[in-house]
PDB file of C-alpha atoms in Angstrom:
ATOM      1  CA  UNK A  30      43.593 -35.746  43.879  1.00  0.00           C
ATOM      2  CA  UNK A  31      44.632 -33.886  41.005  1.00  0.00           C
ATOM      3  CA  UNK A  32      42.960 -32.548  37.777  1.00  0.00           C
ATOM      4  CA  UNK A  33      43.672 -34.590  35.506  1.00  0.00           C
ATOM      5  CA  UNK A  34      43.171 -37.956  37.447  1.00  0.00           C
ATOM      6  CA  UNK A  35      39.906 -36.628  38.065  1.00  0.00           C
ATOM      7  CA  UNK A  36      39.404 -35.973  34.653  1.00  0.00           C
ATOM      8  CA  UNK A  37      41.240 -39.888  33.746  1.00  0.00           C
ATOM      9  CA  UNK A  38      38.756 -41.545  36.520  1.00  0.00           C
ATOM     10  CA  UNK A  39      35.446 -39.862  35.009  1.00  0.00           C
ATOM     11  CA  UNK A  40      36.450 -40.762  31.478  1.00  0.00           C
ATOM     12  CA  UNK A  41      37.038 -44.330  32.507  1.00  0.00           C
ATOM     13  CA  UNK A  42      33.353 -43.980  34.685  1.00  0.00           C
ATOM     14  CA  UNK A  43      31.513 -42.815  31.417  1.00  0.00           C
ATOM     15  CA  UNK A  44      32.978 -45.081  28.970  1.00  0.00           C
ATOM     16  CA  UNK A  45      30.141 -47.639  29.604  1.00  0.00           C
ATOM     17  CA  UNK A  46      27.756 -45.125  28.399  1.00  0.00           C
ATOM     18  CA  UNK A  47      29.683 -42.859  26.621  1.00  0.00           C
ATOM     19  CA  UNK A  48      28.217 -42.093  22.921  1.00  0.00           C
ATOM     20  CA  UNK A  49      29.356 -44.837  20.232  1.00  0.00           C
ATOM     21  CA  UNK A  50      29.290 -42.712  17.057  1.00  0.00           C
ATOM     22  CA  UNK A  51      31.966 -39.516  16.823  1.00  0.00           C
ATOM     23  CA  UNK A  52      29.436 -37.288  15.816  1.00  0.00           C
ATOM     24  CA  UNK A  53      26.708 -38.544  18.013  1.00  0.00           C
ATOM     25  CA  UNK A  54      24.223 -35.541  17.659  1.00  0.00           C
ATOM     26  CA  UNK A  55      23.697 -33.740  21.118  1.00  0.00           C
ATOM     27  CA  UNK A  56      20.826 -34.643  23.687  1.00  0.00           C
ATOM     28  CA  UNK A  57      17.664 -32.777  22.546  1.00  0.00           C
ATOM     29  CA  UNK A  58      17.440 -32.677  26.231  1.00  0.00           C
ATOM     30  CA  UNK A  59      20.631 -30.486  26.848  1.00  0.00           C
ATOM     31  CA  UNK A  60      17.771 -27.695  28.658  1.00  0.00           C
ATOM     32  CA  UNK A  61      16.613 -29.733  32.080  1.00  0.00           C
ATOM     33  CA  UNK A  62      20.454 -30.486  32.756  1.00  0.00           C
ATOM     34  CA  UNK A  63      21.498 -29.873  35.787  1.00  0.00           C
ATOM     35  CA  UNK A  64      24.537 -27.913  37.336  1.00  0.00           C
ATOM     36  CA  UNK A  65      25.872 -31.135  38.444  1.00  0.00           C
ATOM     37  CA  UNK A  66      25.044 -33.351  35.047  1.00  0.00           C
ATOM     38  CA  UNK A  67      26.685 -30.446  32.966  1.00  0.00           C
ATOM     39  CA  UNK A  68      29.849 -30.293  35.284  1.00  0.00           C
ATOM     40  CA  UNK A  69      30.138 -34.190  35.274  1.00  0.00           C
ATOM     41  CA  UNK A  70      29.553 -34.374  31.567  1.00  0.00           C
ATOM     42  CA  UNK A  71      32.140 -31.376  30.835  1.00  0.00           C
ATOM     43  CA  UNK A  72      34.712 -33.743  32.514  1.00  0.00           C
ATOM     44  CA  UNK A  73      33.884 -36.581  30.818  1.00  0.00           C
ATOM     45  CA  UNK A  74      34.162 -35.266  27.605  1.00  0.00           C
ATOM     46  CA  UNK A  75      37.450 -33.759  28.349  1.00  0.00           C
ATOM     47  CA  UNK A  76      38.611 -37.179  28.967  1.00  0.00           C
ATOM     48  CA  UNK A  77      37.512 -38.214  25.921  1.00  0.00           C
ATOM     49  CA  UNK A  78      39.627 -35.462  24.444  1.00  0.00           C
ATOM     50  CA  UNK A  79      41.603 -36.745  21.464  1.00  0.00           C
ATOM     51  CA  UNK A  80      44.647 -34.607  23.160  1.00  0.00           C
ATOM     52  CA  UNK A  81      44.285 -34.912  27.170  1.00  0.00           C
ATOM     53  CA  UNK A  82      47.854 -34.254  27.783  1.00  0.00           C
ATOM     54  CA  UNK A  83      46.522 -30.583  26.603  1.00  0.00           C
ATOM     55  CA  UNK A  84      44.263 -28.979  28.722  1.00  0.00           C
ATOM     56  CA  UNK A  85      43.447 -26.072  26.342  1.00  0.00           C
ATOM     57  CA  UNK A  86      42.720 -28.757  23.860  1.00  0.00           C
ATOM     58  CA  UNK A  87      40.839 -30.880  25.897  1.00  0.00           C
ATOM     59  CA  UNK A  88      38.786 -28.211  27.585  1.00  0.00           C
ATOM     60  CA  UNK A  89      37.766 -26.737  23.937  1.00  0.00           C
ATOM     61  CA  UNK A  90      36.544 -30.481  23.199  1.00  0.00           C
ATOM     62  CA  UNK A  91      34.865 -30.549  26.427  1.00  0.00           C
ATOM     63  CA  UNK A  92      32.907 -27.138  25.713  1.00  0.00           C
ATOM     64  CA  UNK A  93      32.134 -28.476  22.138  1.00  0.00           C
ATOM     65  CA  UNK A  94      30.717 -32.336  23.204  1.00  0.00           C
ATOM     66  CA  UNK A  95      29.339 -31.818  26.530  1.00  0.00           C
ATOM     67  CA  UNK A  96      26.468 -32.673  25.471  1.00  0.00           C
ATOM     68  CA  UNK A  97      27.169 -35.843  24.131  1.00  0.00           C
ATOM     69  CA  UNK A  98      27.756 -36.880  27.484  1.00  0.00           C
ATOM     70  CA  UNK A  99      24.599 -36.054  29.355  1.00  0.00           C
ATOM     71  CA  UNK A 100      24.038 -39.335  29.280  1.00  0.00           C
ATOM     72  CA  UNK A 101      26.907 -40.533  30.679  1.00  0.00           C
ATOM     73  CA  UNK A 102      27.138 -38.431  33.827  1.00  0.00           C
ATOM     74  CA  UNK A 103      23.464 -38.985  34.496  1.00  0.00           C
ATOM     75  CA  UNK A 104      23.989 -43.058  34.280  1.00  0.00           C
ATOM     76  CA  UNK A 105      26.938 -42.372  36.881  1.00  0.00           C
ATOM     77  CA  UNK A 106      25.177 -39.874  39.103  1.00  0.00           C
ATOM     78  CA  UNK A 107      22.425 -42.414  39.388  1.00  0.00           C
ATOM     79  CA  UNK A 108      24.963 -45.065  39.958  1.00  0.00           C
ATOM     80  CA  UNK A 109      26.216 -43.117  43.053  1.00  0.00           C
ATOM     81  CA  UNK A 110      23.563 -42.362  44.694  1.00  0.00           C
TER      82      UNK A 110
END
């Protein structure tokens, strides 16, 4: 599978969960994330890129946001398991 359908099919995965406001503020809890909730939330966000057809773009947004999305990849890690 490539990159960016990975990046499409966690987008679509966190959307149920994803934050509702645009300037959500950041988890207070961004310091007990783990490895795997930071990578998952990184490629969330860059789905949620307002450009995804650029990756630059969309992996500055996904540096930026990341952790608006804690939440998101922990609801689908959980999900998963």
């Amino acid at each position: 599978m490539d990159t960016s359908r990975r990046i499409l099919l966690a987008g679509l995965a966190g959307l149920a969960v994803a934050p509702t406001a645009a300037g959500a503020a950041p988890s207070a809890a961004s310091d007990d994330v783990t490895v795997a909730e930071e990578r998952f939330a990184r490629m969330i966000a860059a789905a949620h890129a307002p450009d995804v057809t650029c990756a630059r773009q969309a992996e500055r947004y996904a540096d930026t946001h990341w952790p608006n999305y804690v939440a998101a990849a922990r609801s689908v890690i959980e999900a998963r398991a």
